[in-house]
Coordinates of C-alpha atoms in Angstrom, one line a residue:
M1 CA -2.5 84.3 -14.3
S2 CA -5.5 83.0 -12.5
K3 CA -5.1 82.8 -8.4
F4 CA -4.0 79.5 -7.3
R5 CA -6.7 77.9 -5.4
K6 CA -6.6 74.9 -3.0
Q7 CA -8.6 71.6 -4.7
H8 CA -8.9 70.3 -0.9
M9 CA -9.7 72.9 1.6
P10 CA -8.5 72.7 4.9
I11 CA -10.2 72.0 8.0
A12 CA -10.2 74.1 10.7
W13 CA -10.2 71.7 13.8
H14 CA -10.5 74.0 16.2
E15 CA -13.2 75.7 15.4
I16 CA -15.2 72.3 15.4
V17 CA -14.3 72.1 19.2
E18 CA -15.9 74.1 22.5
N19 CA -12.6 76.3 23.2
E20 CA -14.0 77.2 26.6
N21 CA -15.1 73.4 27.6
P22 CA -12.2 72.0 29.6
V23 CA -14.2 69.0 30.5
P24 CA -11.6 65.7 30.3
A25 CA -11.9 64.2 26.6
V26 CA -13.9 61.4 28.2
E27 CA -16.9 63.4 28.9
A28 CA -16.9 65.5 25.8
S29 CA -19.7 65.3 23.4
L30 CA -19.5 62.6 20.5
K31 CA -19.0 65.1 18.2
E32 CA -15.9 66.6 19.2
K33 CA -14.9 62.4 20.7
S34 CA -15.5 61.6 16.6
I35 CA -13.6 64.9 15.1
L36 CA -10.6 63.6 17.5
I37 CA -10.8 60.0 15.9
G38 CA -10.7 60.9 12.9
R39 CA -8.0 63.6 12.7
L40 CA -5.5 61.2 14.4
G41 CA -6.7 58.5 11.1
L42 CA -6.5 61.1 8.7
M43 CA -3.0 61.9 10.2
M44 CA -1.7 58.4 9.9
L45 CA -3.1 58.2 6.5
S46 CA -0.6 61.1 5.3
V47 CA 2.5 59.6 6.6
G48 CA 2.3 56.3 4.3
T49 CA 1.0 53.9 7.0
G50 CA -1.3 51.4 5.9
A51 CA -5.1 50.6 6.8
W52 CA -4.5 48.3 9.3
R53 CA -2.3 50.6 11.3
V54 CA -5.1 53.5 10.7
R55 CA -7.7 51.3 12.0
A56 CA -5.5 50.3 15.0
S57 CA -4.7 53.6 16.2
M58 CA -8.3 55.0 15.7
N59 CA -9.5 51.9 17.8
K60 CA -6.9 53.3 20.6
I61 CA -8.4 56.6 21.1
A62 CA -12.2 54.7 20.5
R63 CA -11.9 52.6 23.5
A64 CA -10.3 55.1 25.5
L65 CA -13.2 57.5 24.8
G66 CA -15.7 54.7 25.4
V67 CA -16.9 55.2 21.9
T68 CA -17.4 52.7 19.1
C69 CA -15.5 53.5 15.9
N70 CA -16.2 51.7 12.5
A71 CA -14.1 52.7 9.3
D72 CA -13.5 52.3 5.8
I73 CA -9.8 53.3 5.1
G74 CA -8.2 54.2 1.5
L75 CA -4.9 55.5 0.4
L76 CA -6.2 59.7 0.5
A77 CA -9.7 58.9 2.6
I78 CA -11.2 57.8 5.6
A79 CA -15.1 57.3 6.0
Y80 CA -15.8 56.4 9.7
T81 CA -18.8 56.7 11.8
C82 CA -18.5 56.6 15.9
I83 CA -21.2 55.2 18.0
E84 CA -22.0 56.0 22.0
N85 CA -25.1 55.2 23.6
G86 CA -27.4 55.2 20.5
E87 CA -26.0 58.1 19.2
T88 CA -24.0 58.1 15.8
Y89 CA -21.9 60.4 14.0
T90 CA -20.6 60.1 10.7
N91 CA -18.1 61.8 8.6
A92 CA -15.7 61.3 5.7
L93 CA -12.0 63.2 5.5
S94 CA -9.7 62.6 3.0
I95 CA -5.9 64.8 1.9
N96 CA -4.6 65.9 -1.0
T97 CA -1.5 63.6 -1.3
T98 CA 0.5 60.9 0.5
G99 CA 4.0 60.3 1.1
V100 CA 6.1 58.9 4.2
N101 CA 7.0 60.0 7.1
T102 CA 8.6 57.9 9.6
D103 CA 9.2 60.3 12.0
R104 CA 6.0 61.3 12.8
L105 CA 4.6 58.0 12.5
N106 CA 6.6 57.1 15.8
Y107 CA 5.3 59.9 17.0
L108 CA 1.5 59.1 16.4
E109 CA 1.6 55.9 17.2
E110 CA 3.1 56.9 20.7
F111 CA 0.5 59.7 21.0
A112 CA -2.3 56.6 20.4
D113 CA -0.7 54.1 22.8
G114 CA -0.6 57.1 25.7
F115 CA -3.7 58.4 25.3
Q116 CA -5.9 56.1 27.2
E117 CA -3.7 57.2 30.6
R118 CA -4.3 60.8 29.5
A119 CA -8.2 60.6 28.4
E120 CA -9.8 61.7 31.7
K121 CA -7.1 64.3 32.4
Y122 CA -6.7 66.1 29.5
S123 CA -9.3 68.1 27.0
I124 CA -10.1 67.4 23.3
E125 CA -9.1 71.0 22.8
Q126 CA -5.6 70.2 24.7
F127 CA -5.1 66.8 22.1
H128 CA -5.7 69.0 19.4
H129 CA -3.0 71.2 20.6
I130 CA -0.8 68.4 20.7
L131 CA -1.9 67.0 17.2
D132 CA -1.2 70.4 15.8
K133 CA 2.8 70.0 17.1
F134 CA 3.1 66.8 15.1
Q135 CA 1.6 68.1 12.4
E136 CA 3.8 71.2 11.9
M137 CA 7.2 69.5 12.6
P138 CA 9.5 70.2 9.9
A139 CA 11.1 67.5 7.9
N140 CA 14.5 65.9 9.2
Y141 CA 16.3 66.8 6.6
T142 CA 16.8 69.5 3.6
A143 CA 16.7 68.6 -0.1
W144 CA 20.6 68.5 0.0
N145 CA 20.4 65.7 2.7
L146 CA 17.7 64.1 0.9
G147 CA 20.1 63.9 -2.4
L148 CA 23.2 62.9 -0.6
A149 CA 21.1 60.2 1.1
S150 CA 19.6 59.0 -2.5
A151 CA 23.2 59.7 -4.2
V152 CA 24.6 56.4 -1.0
A153 CA 21.3 54.3 -1.5
C154 CA 21.4 53.7 -5.0
C155 CA 25.5 54.1 -5.5
A156 CA 25.1 50.9 -3.0
F157 CA 22.5 49.6 -4.8
T158 CA 24.7 49.4 -7.7
F159 CA 26.8 47.2 -6.8
L160 CA 24.5 44.7 -5.2
L161 CA 22.6 44.4 -8.7
G162 CA 26.4 43.8 -10.0
G163 CA 27.4 46.6 -11.1
G164 CA 31.4 48.2 -11.0
V165 CA 32.7 51.6 -9.4
V166 CA 32.1 53.5 -12.7
E167 CA 28.4 52.4 -12.5
M168 CA 28.1 53.2 -8.6
I169 CA 30.0 56.8 -9.0
C170 CA 27.8 57.7 -12.1
A171 CA 25.2 56.3 -10.4
F172 CA 25.8 58.8 -7.5
F173 CA 25.7 61.8 -9.2
G174 CA 22.4 61.1 -10.9
A175 CA 20.7 59.8 -8.2
G176 CA 21.7 62.6 -6.1
V177 CA 20.5 65.4 -8.7
G178 CA 17.4 63.4 -9.4
N179 CA 16.2 63.0 -5.7
F180 CA 17.5 66.9 -5.3
V181 CA 15.5 67.9 -8.2
R182 CA 12.5 65.8 -6.7
K183 CA 12.3 67.3 -3.4
K184 CA 12.2 70.5 -4.4
L185 CA 9.2 70.1 -6.4
L186 CA 7.7 68.6 -3.9
E187 CA 8.3 71.9 -2.1
R188 CA 6.7 73.6 -4.5
H189 CA 3.6 71.3 -4.5
I190 CA 3.8 70.0 -7.8
T191 CA 2.2 67.1 -8.9
L192 CA 3.2 63.5 -8.9
L193 CA 3.7 62.8 -12.4
A194 CA 5.4 65.7 -13.0
N195 CA 7.7 65.4 -10.5
V196 CA 8.3 61.6 -11.1
T197 CA 9.1 62.4 -14.6
V198 CA 11.4 65.2 -14.0
G199 CA 13.5 63.4 -11.1
V200 CA 13.7 60.5 -13.3
A201 CA 14.7 62.6 -16.2
M202 CA 17.5 64.2 -14.5
A203 CA 18.8 61.2 -13.2
C204 CA 19.2 59.9 -16.4
V205 CA 20.3 62.4 -17.8
V206 CA 23.1 63.1 -15.1
Y207 CA 24.1 59.6 -15.1
M208 CA 24.9 60.0 -19.1
I209 CA 26.5 63.3 -18.9
C210 CA 28.9 61.4 -16.2
L211 CA 29.7 58.5 -18.2
E212 CA 30.4 60.8 -21.2
V213 CA 33.0 63.2 -19.6
A214 CA 34.7 59.9 -17.9
E215 CA 35.0 58.4 -21.7
I216 CA 36.9 61.9 -22.6
L217 CA 38.9 62.3 -19.7
I218 CA 40.5 58.8 -18.5
G219 CA 39.0 56.3 -21.6
V220 CA 36.3 54.8 -19.8
S221 CA 34.6 52.0 -21.6
S222 CA 30.7 52.8 -23.1
V223 CA 29.7 49.2 -21.8
H224 CA 29.0 50.8 -18.0
Q225 CA 26.0 52.6 -19.6
A226 CA 23.8 49.5 -17.9
G227 CA 24.1 51.2 -14.8
Y228 CA 21.6 54.1 -15.5
I229 CA 19.0 52.5 -14.1
C230 CA 20.3 52.4 -11.0
S231 CA 20.6 56.1 -11.1
M232 CA 16.6 56.0 -11.2
L233 CA 15.8 53.4 -8.5
F234 CA 15.2 56.2 -5.1
V235 CA 11.8 56.9 -7.0
I236 CA 10.6 53.1 -6.5
P237 CA 7.4 53.4 -4.1
G238 CA 8.3 50.8 -1.8
F239 CA 5.9 51.4 1.4
P240 CA 3.0 51.6 -0.7
L241 CA 3.7 48.5 -2.5
I242 CA 4.5 46.6 1.2
T243 CA 1.7 48.1 2.9
G244 CA -0.8 47.6 -0.2
G245 CA 0.2 44.1 0.4
I246 CA -0.4 43.8 3.8
D247 CA -3.2 45.5 3.5
I248 CA -4.8 43.2 0.7
A249 CA -3.6 40.2 3.1
K250 CA -5.6 41.4 6.1
L251 CA -8.6 42.3 3.2
D252 CA -8.6 46.1 3.6
L253 CA -8.8 45.5 -0.3
R254 CA -10.1 49.2 -1.0
S255 CA -6.9 50.4 0.8
G256 CA -4.3 47.7 -0.7
L257 CA -6.0 48.5 -4.6
E258 CA -5.4 52.0 -4.4
R259 CA -1.9 51.4 -2.4
V260 CA -0.6 49.1 -5.0
T261 CA -2.1 51.4 -7.8
Y262 CA -1.0 54.6 -6.6
A263 CA 2.6 52.3 -6.6
L264 CA 1.8 51.3 -10.0
L265 CA 1.5 54.5 -11.8
I266 CA 5.0 55.7 -10.4
I267 CA 6.8 52.9 -11.5
V268 CA 5.1 52.9 -15.2
M269 CA 5.9 57.5 -15.1
A270 CA 9.3 56.3 -13.7
T271 CA 10.1 53.3 -16.6
L272 CA 8.8 55.7 -19.0
T273 CA 10.6 58.6 -18.7
G274 CA 14.0 56.4 -18.3
W275 CA 13.2 54.7 -21.6
I276 CA 12.6 57.9 -23.3
T277 CA 15.8 59.2 -22.0
A278 CA 17.7 56.5 -23.0
T279 CA 16.3 56.3 -26.4
I280 CA 17.3 60.1 -26.6
F281 CA 20.6 59.2 -25.5
K282 CA 20.6 55.5 -27.3
F283 CA 21.5 54.1 -24.3
H284 CA 19.9 50.4 -23.3
P285 CA 19.8 47.8 -20.3
S286 CA 22.2 45.4 -21.1
E287 CA 24.0 43.4 -18.3
F288 CA 27.0 44.4 -15.8
V289 CA 30.2 43.4 -16.9
E290 CA 31.1 40.4 -14.1
I291 CA 33.5 41.6 -11.4
E292 CA 35.3 38.9 -9.9
I293 CA 35.4 39.0 -6.3
E294 CA 36.5 36.2 -3.7
P295 CA 33.2 35.0 -1.9
L296 CA 34.4 36.6 1.8
L297 CA 35.6 39.9 0.4
K298 CA 32.2 40.2 -1.5
L299 CA 30.5 39.0 1.6
V300 CA 32.0 41.7 3.6
L301 CA 31.2 44.3 0.5
R302 CA 27.5 43.2 0.2
L303 CA 27.3 44.2 4.2
V304 CA 28.2 47.4 3.8
T305 CA 26.6 48.1 1.0
S306 CA 23.1 46.5 2.6
F307 CA 23.4 49.0 5.4
C308 CA 24.5 51.9 3.3
G309 CA 21.3 51.3 0.9
V310 CA 19.4 51.0 3.7
Y311 CA 20.0 53.6 5.8
G312 CA 19.7 56.1 2.7
F313 CA 16.5 55.0 2.2
S314 CA 15.3 55.4 5.7
L315 CA 16.6 58.6 5.7
M316 CA 14.3 59.2 2.8
F317 CA 11.7 58.1 4.5
N318 CA 12.8 60.9 7.1
S319 CA 13.8 58.5 9.5
P320 CA 15.9 60.1 12.5
R321 CA 19.1 59.0 12.7
K322 CA 19.1 56.5 15.6
M323 CA 16.0 54.6 13.5
A324 CA 17.9 54.7 10.5
L325 CA 20.5 53.3 11.9
T326 CA 18.4 50.3 12.9
A327 CA 17.0 49.5 9.8
G328 CA 20.3 50.0 8.7
V329 CA 21.4 46.8 10.6
I330 CA 18.3 44.8 9.9
G331 CA 18.7 45.6 6.0
M332 CA 22.6 44.5 6.4
I333 CA 22.0 41.4 7.9
V334 CA 18.5 40.1 5.8
N335 CA 19.9 41.6 2.5
T336 CA 23.3 39.5 2.9
I337 CA 21.6 36.6 3.6
R338 CA 18.9 36.9 0.8
L339 CA 22.0 37.1 -1.8
E340 CA 24.0 34.3 0.0
L341 CA 21.2 32.0 -0.1
L342 CA 20.9 32.7 -4.0
D343 CA 24.6 32.6 -4.3
F344 CA 24.9 29.1 -2.7
T345 CA 21.5 27.3 -3.2
S346 CA 19.7 26.7 -6.3
I347 CA 16.4 28.8 -4.4
P348 CA 14.5 31.2 -6.7
V349 CA 14.5 34.8 -6.5
S350 CA 11.3 34.9 -5.0
V351 CA 11.6 32.3 -2.3
G352 CA 15.1 34.1 -1.2
A353 CA 13.1 37.5 -1.1
F354 CA 10.4 36.0 1.1
V355 CA 13.4 34.7 3.3
G356 CA 14.8 38.1 3.6
A357 CA 11.7 39.8 4.5
L358 CA 10.9 37.2 7.4
C359 CA 13.5 37.4 8.8
A360 CA 13.5 41.4 8.4
G361 CA 10.3 41.2 10.2
L362 CA 11.1 38.5 13.0
L363 CA 14.6 40.8 14.1
A364 CA 12.2 44.1 14.0
S365 CA 9.4 42.3 16.2
A366 CA 12.8 41.3 18.4
L367 CA 14.0 44.9 18.3
K368 CA 11.0 46.5 19.0
K369 CA 10.7 46.2 22.8
K370 CA 13.9 47.9 23.1
V371 CA 13.7 50.4 20.7
G372 CA 10.6 51.1 20.6
Y373 CA 10.0 52.1 16.8
P374 CA 7.0 50.9 15.2
R375 CA 8.0 47.8 13.7
I376 CA 7.1 49.2 9.7
T377 CA 9.4 52.1 10.0
L378 CA 12.2 49.4 10.4
T379 CA 11.0 46.9 8.3
V380 CA 10.1 48.4 4.9
P381 CA 13.3 50.5 5.2
S382 CA 15.0 47.4 5.2
I383 CA 13.8 45.5 2.8
V384 CA 13.3 48.6 -0.1
I385 CA 16.4 47.5 -1.4
M386 CA 14.9 43.9 -2.2
I387 CA 12.3 45.6 -4.7
P388 CA 13.4 44.6 -7.9
G389 CA 13.5 48.2 -9.9
M390 CA 15.7 47.0 -12.0
F391 CA 13.4 44.4 -13.5
M392 CA 10.4 46.7 -13.7
Y393 CA 12.0 49.1 -15.7
K394 CA 13.6 45.9 -17.9
G395 CA 10.2 44.6 -18.4
V396 CA 8.9 48.1 -19.8
Y397 CA 11.7 49.4 -22.0
Y398 CA 11.1 45.5 -23.8
I399 CA 7.5 46.1 -24.1
A400 CA 7.6 49.6 -25.3
L401 CA 10.1 48.2 -27.6
N402 CA 7.3 45.6 -29.1
E403 CA 9.5 42.5 -27.0
L404 CA 6.6 41.6 -25.7
Q405 CA 7.9 38.0 -24.8
T406 CA 11.5 39.8 -23.3
G407 CA 8.9 41.9 -21.3
A408 CA 6.6 39.5 -19.9
L409 CA 9.4 37.2 -18.9
W410 CA 11.0 40.8 -16.8
L411 CA 7.7 41.5 -15.5
T412 CA 6.9 38.2 -14.1
K413 CA 10.2 38.2 -12.3
A414 CA 9.5 41.2 -10.4
L415 CA 6.0 40.5 -9.8
L416 CA 6.9 37.4 -8.2
I417 CA 9.8 39.0 -6.1
V418 CA 6.9 42.0 -5.4
I419 CA 4.1 39.3 -4.2
S420 CA 7.0 37.3 -1.8
L421 CA 8.3 40.7 0.3
P422 CA 4.4 41.5 2.2
L423 CA 3.8 38.4 2.2
G424 CA 7.7 37.5 4.3
L425 CA 6.5 40.8 6.5
I426 CA 2.9 39.1 6.9
F427 CA 4.1 35.8 8.1
A428 CA 6.6 37.0 10.3
R429 CA 3.5 39.7 11.9
I430 CA 1.3 36.9 11.8
I431 CA 4.2 34.3 14.2
T432 CA 4.8 37.1 16.7
D433 CA 1.9 39.4 17.2
N434 CA -1.4 37.7 18.7
N435 CA -3.6 40.7 17.5
F436 CA -2.6 40.4 13.7
R437 CA -2.6 36.6 13.7
K438 CA -6.1 36.4 14.3
S439 CA -9.0 38.2 12.1
S440 CA -11.0 40.3 14.2

């Protein structure tokens, strides 16, 4: 067997810096300043945030160092030029894959916000050591933790989509095992399509096994097979879908289109895997059995399950527990508002999604000064639960069966909701953030 070689060669950041040069960062050479700016941008990119936020952080460092920086940002790469006193330095950097890490994002934002007051005290080398610590931070949760988080989130998601107790229990075990297996594959650096395929297949198979066991032991009806879709919703790429939409709105088209393409790649692979698995087991995405619940009780259950769902998804993004709790409270409020509006008014589901996302953005902006977390670490987890993963799956499922009209109908519904969610966050940001509101 040939020796494994990394396709993306690691960068030895400290070899670029003059280790014995103790001068403050503002007095360093343009090359050293530019490398520090680029490294921060690359680290911001690696935690899953969009181009607008990556550029904003790079600009904070550049201004503090007396440098002009222009950057072209994609999903995995940054090309940028720094200018100082007529001298220029151009560089291109890339990462091998992307993911979401809201905890590290929070630390990087704090680093960028406090950089100016330290730029005249710390050397470039010292700043690189700080970034080293951020880069070496271990994940907050193990594969078991993340499996449990996805189990809770998808179990809650099942109720919100109309499922009952049987579907919720089967989805709990399916999603838990599926995400645990996927996390283990990610720890071994297994490529994207492989880890998505295996994770989704395991989730669907475990769901089906749980249902079969329940049928044999306690006579549960096979009508509950509809919930198998919910067991695979932990792979829905909420962060790239939302940040991609925001980037497109800010005319960062390269980043936006790459993020949306990345999200679509995951969605198509997951839905195709679910379809193949369902075909093997002769399952199909039927409607949930309708459950009669008193309106007040339904309201309470929606609040509880919305909180649990958002909390679970937030943990899957590596949010510390306090951040996840904050996102959970926001999600609990805005998702319940959305669902109640759909029940008691005649507004379309896409308008409900817009209202929910708008409320999430406004709440996160109001809480930002008190809790100090970046808005995106609260808003995206709180509206991920609104992404219509079931609609997407049904669309692909029916298209695969050559029922194009039915498939197109489900995909159109999903598309309208997916467009509405980032629009809600965008308009919340336009209302509350002067920097975001202007095109400069």
